[in-house]
CSV table of C-alpha atoms in Angstrom, one decimal:
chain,number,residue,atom,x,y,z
A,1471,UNK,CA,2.0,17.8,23.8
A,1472,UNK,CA,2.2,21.3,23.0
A,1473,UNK,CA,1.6,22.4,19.6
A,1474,UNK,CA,5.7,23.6,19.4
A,1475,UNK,CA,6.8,20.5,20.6
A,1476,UNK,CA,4.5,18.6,18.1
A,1477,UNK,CA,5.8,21.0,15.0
A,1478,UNK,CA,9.0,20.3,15.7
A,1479,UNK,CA,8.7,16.4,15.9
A,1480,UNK,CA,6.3,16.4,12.7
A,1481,UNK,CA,8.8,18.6,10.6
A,1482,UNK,CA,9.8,16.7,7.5
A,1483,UNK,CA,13.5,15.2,7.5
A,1484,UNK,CA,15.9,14.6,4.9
A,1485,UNK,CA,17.3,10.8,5.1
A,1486,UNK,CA,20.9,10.0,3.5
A,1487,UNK,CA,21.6,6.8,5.1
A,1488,UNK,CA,19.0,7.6,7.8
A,1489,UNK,CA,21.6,5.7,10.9
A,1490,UNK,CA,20.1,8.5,13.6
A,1491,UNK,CA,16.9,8.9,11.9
A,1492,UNK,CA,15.8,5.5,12.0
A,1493,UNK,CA,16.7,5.5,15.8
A,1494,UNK,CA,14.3,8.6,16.3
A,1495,UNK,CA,11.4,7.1,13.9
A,1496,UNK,CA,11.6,4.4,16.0
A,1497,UNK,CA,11.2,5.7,19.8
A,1498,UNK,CA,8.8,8.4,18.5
A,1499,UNK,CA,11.0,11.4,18.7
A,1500,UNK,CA,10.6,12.1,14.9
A,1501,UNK,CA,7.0,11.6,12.8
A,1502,UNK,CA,7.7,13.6,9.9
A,1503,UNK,CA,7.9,12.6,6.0
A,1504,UNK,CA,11.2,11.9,4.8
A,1505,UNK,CA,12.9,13.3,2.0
A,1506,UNK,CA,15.3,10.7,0.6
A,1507,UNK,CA,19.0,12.6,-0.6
A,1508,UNK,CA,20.1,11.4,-3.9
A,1509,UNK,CA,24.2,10.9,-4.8
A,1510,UNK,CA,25.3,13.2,-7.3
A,1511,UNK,CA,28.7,13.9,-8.2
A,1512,UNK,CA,29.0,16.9,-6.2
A,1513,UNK,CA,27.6,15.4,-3.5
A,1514,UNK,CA,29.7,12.1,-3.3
A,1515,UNK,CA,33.2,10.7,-3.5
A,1516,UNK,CA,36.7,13.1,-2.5
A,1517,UNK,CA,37.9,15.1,-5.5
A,1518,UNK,CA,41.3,17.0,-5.3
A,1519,UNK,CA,42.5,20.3,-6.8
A,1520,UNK,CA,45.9,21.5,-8.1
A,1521,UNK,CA,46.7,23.0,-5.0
A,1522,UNK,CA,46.4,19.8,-2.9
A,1523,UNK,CA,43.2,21.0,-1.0
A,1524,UNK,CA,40.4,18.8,-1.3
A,1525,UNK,CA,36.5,18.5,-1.6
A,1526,UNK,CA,34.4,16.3,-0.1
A,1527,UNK,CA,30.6,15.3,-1.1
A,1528,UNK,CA,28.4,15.3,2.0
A,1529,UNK,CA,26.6,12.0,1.3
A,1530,UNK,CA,30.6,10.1,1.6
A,1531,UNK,CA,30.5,7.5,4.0
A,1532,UNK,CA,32.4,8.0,6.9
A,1533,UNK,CA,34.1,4.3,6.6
A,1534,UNK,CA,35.6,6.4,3.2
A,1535,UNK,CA,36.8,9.3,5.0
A,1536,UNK,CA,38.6,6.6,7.4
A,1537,UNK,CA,40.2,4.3,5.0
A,1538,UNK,CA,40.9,7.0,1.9
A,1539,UNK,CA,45.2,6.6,2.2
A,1540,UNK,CA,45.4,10.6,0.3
A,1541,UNK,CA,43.1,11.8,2.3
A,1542,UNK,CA,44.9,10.5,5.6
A,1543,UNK,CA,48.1,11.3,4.2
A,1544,UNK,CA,47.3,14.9,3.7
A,1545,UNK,CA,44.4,15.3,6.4
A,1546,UNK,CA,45.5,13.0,9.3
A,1547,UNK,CA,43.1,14.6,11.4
A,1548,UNK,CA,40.0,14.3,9.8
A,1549,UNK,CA,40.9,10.9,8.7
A,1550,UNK,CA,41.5,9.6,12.3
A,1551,UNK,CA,38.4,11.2,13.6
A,1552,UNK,CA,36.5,9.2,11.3
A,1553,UNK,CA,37.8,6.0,12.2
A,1554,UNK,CA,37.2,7.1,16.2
A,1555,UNK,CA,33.5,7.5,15.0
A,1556,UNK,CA,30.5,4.8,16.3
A,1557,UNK,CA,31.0,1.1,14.9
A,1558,UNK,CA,32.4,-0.2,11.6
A,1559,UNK,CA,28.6,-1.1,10.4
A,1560,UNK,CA,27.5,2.8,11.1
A,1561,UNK,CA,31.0,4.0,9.8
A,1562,UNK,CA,30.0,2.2,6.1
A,1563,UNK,CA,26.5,3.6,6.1
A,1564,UNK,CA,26.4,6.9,8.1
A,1565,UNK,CA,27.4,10.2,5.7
A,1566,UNK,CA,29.5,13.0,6.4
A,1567,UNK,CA,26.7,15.6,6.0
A,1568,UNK,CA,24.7,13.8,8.4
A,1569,UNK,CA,27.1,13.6,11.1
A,1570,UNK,CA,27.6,17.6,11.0
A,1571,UNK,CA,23.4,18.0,11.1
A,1572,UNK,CA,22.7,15.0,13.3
A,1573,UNK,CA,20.7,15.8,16.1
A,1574,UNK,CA,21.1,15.9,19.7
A,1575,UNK,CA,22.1,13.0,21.8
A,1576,UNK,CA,20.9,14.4,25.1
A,1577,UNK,CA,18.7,11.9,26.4
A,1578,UNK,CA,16.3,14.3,27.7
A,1579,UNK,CA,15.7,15.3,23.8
A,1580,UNK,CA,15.9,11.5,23.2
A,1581,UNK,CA,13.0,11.0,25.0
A,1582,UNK,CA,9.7,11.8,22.8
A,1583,UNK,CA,7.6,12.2,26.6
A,1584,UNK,CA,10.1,14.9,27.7
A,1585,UNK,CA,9.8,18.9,26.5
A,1586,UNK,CA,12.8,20.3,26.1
A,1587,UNK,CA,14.3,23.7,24.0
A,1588,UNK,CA,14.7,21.4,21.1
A,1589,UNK,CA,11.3,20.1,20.7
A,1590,UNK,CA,9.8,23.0,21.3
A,1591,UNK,CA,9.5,23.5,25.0
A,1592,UNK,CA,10.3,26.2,27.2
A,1593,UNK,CA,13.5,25.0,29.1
A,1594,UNK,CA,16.1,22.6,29.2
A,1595,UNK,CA,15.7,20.0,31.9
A,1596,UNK,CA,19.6,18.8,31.9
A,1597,UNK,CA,20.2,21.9,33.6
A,1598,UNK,CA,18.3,20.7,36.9
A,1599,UNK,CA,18.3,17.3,35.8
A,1600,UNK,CA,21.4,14.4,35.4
A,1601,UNK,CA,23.7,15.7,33.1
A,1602,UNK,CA,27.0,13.8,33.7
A,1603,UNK,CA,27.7,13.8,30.2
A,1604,UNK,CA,26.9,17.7,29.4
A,1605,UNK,CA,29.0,20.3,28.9
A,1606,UNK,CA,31.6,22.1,30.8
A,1607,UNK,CA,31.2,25.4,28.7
A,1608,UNK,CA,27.8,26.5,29.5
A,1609,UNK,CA,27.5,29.1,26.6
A,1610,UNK,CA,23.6,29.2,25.9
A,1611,UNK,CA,20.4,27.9,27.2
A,1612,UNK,CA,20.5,24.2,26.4
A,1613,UNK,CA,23.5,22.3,28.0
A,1614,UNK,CA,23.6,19.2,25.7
A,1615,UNK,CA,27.7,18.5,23.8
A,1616,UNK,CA,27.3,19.0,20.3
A,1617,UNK,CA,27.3,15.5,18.8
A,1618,UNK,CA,29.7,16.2,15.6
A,1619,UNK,CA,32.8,14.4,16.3
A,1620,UNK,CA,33.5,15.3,12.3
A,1621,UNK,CA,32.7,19.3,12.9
A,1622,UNK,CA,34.9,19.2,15.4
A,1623,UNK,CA,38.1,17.9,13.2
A,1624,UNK,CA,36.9,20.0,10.0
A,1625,UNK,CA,37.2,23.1,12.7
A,1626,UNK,CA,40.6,21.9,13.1
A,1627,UNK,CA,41.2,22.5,9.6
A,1628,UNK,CA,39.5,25.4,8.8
A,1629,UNK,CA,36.9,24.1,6.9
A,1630,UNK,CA,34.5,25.4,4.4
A,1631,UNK,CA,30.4,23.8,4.1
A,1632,UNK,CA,28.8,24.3,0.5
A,1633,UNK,CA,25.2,23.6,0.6
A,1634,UNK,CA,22.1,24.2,-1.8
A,1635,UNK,CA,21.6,27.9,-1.1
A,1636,UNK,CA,24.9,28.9,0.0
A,1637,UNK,CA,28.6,28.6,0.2
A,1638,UNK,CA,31.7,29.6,2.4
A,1639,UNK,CA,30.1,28.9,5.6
A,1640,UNK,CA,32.6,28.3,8.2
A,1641,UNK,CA,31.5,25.1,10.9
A,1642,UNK,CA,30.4,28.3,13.3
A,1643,UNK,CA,28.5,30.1,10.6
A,1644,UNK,CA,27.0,26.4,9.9
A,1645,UNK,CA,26.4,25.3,13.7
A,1646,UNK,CA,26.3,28.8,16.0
A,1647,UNK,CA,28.1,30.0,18.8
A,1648,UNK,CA,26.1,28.1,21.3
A,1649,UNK,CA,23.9,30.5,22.1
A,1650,UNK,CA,20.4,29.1,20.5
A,1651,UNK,CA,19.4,26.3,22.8
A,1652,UNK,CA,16.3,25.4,20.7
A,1653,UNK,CA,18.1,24.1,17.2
A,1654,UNK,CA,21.6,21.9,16.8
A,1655,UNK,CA,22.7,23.8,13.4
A,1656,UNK,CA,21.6,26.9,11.5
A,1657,UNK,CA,20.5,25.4,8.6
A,1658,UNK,CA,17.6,27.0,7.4
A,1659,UNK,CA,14.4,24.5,6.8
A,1660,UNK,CA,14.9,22.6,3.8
A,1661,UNK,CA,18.6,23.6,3.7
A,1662,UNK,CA,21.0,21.0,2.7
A,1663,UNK,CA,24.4,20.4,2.8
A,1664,UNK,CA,26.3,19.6,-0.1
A,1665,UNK,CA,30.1,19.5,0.1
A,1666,UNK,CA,33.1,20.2,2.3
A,1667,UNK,CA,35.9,22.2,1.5
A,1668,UNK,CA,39.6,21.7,2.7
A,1669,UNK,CA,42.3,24.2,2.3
A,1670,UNK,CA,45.4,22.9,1.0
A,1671,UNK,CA,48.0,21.4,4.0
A,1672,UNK,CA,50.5,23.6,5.7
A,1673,UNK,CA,54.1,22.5,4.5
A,1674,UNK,CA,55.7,20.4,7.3
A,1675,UNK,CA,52.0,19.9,9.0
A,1676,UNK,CA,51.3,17.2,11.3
A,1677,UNK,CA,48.1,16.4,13.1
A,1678,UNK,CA,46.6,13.9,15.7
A,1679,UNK,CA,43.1,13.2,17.4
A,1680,UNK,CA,42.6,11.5,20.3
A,1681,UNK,CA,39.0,10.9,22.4
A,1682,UNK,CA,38.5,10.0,25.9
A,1683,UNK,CA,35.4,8.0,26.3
A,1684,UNK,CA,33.6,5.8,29.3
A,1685,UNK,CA,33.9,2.7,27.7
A,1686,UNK,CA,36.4,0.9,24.9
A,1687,UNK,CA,34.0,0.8,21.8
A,1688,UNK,CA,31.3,2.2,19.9
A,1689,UNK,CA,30.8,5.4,22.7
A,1690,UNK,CA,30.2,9.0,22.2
A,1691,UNK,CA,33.0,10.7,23.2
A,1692,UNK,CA,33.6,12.4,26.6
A,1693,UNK,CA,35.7,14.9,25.1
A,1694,UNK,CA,37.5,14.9,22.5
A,1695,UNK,CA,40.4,17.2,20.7
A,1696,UNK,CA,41.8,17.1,17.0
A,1697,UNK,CA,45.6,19.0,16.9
A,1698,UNK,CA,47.6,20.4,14.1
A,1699,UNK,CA,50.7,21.5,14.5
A,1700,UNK,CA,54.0,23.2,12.3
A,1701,UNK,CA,56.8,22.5,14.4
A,1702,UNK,CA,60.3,24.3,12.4
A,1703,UNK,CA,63.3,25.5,14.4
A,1704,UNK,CA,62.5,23.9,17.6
A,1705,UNK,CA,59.4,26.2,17.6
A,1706,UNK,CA,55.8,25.9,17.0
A,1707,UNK,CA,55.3,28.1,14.0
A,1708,UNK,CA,51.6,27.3,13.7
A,1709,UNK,CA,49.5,25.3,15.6
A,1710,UNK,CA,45.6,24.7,15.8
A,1711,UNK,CA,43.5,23.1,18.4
A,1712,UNK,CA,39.7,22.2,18.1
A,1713,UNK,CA,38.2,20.3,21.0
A,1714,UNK,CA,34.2,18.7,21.2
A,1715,UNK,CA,32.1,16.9,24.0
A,1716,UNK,CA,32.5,19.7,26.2
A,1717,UNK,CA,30.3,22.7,24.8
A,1718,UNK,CA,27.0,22.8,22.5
A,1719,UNK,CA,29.2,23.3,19.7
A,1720,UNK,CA,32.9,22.4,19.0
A,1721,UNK,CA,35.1,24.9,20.4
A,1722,UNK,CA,38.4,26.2,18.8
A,1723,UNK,CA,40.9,26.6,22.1
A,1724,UNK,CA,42.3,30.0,21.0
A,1725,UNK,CA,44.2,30.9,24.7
A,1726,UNK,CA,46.1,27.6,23.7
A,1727,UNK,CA,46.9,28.3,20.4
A,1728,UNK,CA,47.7,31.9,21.2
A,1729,UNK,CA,50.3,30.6,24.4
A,1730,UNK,CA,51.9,28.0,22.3
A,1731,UNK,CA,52.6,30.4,19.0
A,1732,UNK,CA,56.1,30.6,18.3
A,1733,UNK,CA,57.6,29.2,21.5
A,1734,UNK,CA,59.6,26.3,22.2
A,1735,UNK,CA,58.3,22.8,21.1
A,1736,UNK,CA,59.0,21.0,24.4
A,1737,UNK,CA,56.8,19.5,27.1
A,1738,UNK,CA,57.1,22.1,29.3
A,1739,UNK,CA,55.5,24.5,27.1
A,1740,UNK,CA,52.8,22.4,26.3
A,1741,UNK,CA,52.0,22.0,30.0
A,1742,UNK,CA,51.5,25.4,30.8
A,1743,UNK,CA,49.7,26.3,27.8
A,1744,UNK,CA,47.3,22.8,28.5
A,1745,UNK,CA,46.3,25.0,31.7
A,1746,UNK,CA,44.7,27.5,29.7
A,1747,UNK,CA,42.2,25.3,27.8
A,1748,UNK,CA,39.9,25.7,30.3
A,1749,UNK,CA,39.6,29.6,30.0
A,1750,UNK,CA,36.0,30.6,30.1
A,1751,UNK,CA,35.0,27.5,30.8
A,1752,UNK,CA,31.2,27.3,33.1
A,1753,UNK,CA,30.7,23.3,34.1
A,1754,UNK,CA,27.5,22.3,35.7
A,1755,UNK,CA,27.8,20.8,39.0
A,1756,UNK,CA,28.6,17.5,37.5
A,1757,UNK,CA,30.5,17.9,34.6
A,1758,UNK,CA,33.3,19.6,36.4
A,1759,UNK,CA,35.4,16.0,35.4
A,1760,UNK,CA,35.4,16.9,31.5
A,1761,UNK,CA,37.7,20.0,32.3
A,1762,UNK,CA,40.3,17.6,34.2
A,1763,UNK,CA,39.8,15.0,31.0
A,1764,UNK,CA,40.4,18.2,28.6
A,1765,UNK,CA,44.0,19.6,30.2
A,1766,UNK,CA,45.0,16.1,30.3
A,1767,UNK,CA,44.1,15.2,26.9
A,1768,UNK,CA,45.6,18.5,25.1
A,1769,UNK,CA,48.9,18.0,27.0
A,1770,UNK,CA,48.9,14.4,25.7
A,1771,UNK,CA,48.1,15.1,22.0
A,1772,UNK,CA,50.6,17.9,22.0
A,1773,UNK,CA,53.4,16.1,23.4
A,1774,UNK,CA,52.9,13.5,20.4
A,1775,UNK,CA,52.5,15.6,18.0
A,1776,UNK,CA,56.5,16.6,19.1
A,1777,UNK,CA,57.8,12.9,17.9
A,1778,UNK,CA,54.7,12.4,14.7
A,1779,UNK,CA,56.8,12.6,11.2
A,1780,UNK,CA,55.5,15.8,9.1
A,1781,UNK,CA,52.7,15.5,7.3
A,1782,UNK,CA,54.3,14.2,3.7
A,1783,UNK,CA,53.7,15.8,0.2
């Protein structure tokens, strides 16, 4: 073991409810002390303003971001990518903070006997090796999906991350462009989050996430793509489009959201704005599939979102 790879596997953790930690204590992967997270009222529970936007402590379980009715009511998104998420057992003990800085699910990195960029070695061996379930944007050196269904939907939505030393970050200022292979966020060490911020709803918004995934429970998502729409005049007047599964981090689909501005809100228009998801897109010789998966999924959450009731007030 090299000395990087056995700094990085030594490096003390935080622990909320520990769900991925525990897993990595156990195979080996992480040998660190732990640093057990306290609730604190900024750090727990959803708390709303005047202005209908919302705040939401990084240490709330995800099982409350699924079943909170005002929060699904004015965040449909977010709320249904949290239901999506793992098992109802994780879903009640696993925190939104530590889904956004979870690590790596690449089983290359899961592997405590295997180097990789993450663990302080000097390559990424999903690039040569089996990577069925890597990305199809290859944007940096290490080819493993972000593992954030939940920074994926708060991208959606334009979110805001609060933590200890800072506040405003954006989910790209918080996670990267993809371009650093050898961490999963850009948290600085001892760095922690502490609260998510929402901007109010869009008047007449609705919003829908769907995954496509290998099996029918409790599986990481192939890809997956959270959708919010303003539909008014028999146009699209605003729409937004996040997508995960299918780059190191979640990807915002800006050619779709740019070809569907302001035009018609029919099928047809979503089917030729679907092709463009796949601009810039750089698979590896097997993960070719996931760009297939990603038109079809887009064109299917889009053409929903044409018959889904407006977000009420």
């Amino acid at each position: 073991m090299s000395a990087a790879t056995a700094e990085a596997m030594y490096a003390p953790e935080f622990r909320a409810a520990g769900t991925d930690l525990s897993e990595r204590r156990r195979s080996g992967l992480s040998c660190g002390s732990i640093i057990d997270l306290a609730a604190s009222p900024d750090t727990i529970g959803i708390a709303w303003n005047a202005d209908g936007s919302a705040r939401i402590g990084a240490l709330t379980a995800i099982a409350t971001i699924a079943s909170d009715g005002r929060l699904a009511q004015a965040y449909p998104g977010i709320a249904a990518a949290a239901q999506g998420l793992a098992t109802p057992q994780i879903r009640h003990m696993a925190t939104l903070g530590g889904n956004l800085a979870q690590r790596s699910r690449c089983w290359y990195f899961r592997n405590p006997q295997i180097a990789c960029l993450k663990k302080g070695g000097s390559d990424c061996p999903a690039r040569s090796g089996n990577h069925l379930y890597h990305v199809a944007f290859d944007l940096g050196p290490c080819v493993a999906p972000h593992p954030s269904t939940m920074a994926m939907a708060l991208l959606a939505y334009d979110a805001k991350v609060t933590t200890d030393r800072r506040s405003g970050l954006s989910i790209s200022d918080l996670l990267g462009d993809g371009s650093n292979g050898t961490a999963d966020n850009l948290l600085a060490a001892g760095e922690r989050i502490e609260r998510i911020e929402l901007p109010a709803p869009l008047a007449g918004e609705r919003a829908l996430y769907k995954r496509a995934i290998s099996r029918s429970h409790a599986e990481w998502p192939l890809v997956e793509i959270c959708v919010r729409t303003v539909i008014s005049g028999g146009a699209f007047q605003q729409v937004y489009i996040a997508a995960g599964g299918i780059a190191p981090v979640p990807l915002r689909l800006a050619a779709c959201e740019a070809a569907l501005q302001g035009k018609p809100a029919n099928a047809a228009t979503i089917a030729q704005a679907a092709e463009l998801a796949t601009s810039g897109a750089k698979p590896l010789p097997m993960t070719g599939y996931k760009l297939d998966l990603l038109v079809g999924l887009l064109r299917d959450v889009m053409e929903r979102t044409l018959n889904v009731n407006e977000t009420a007030r």
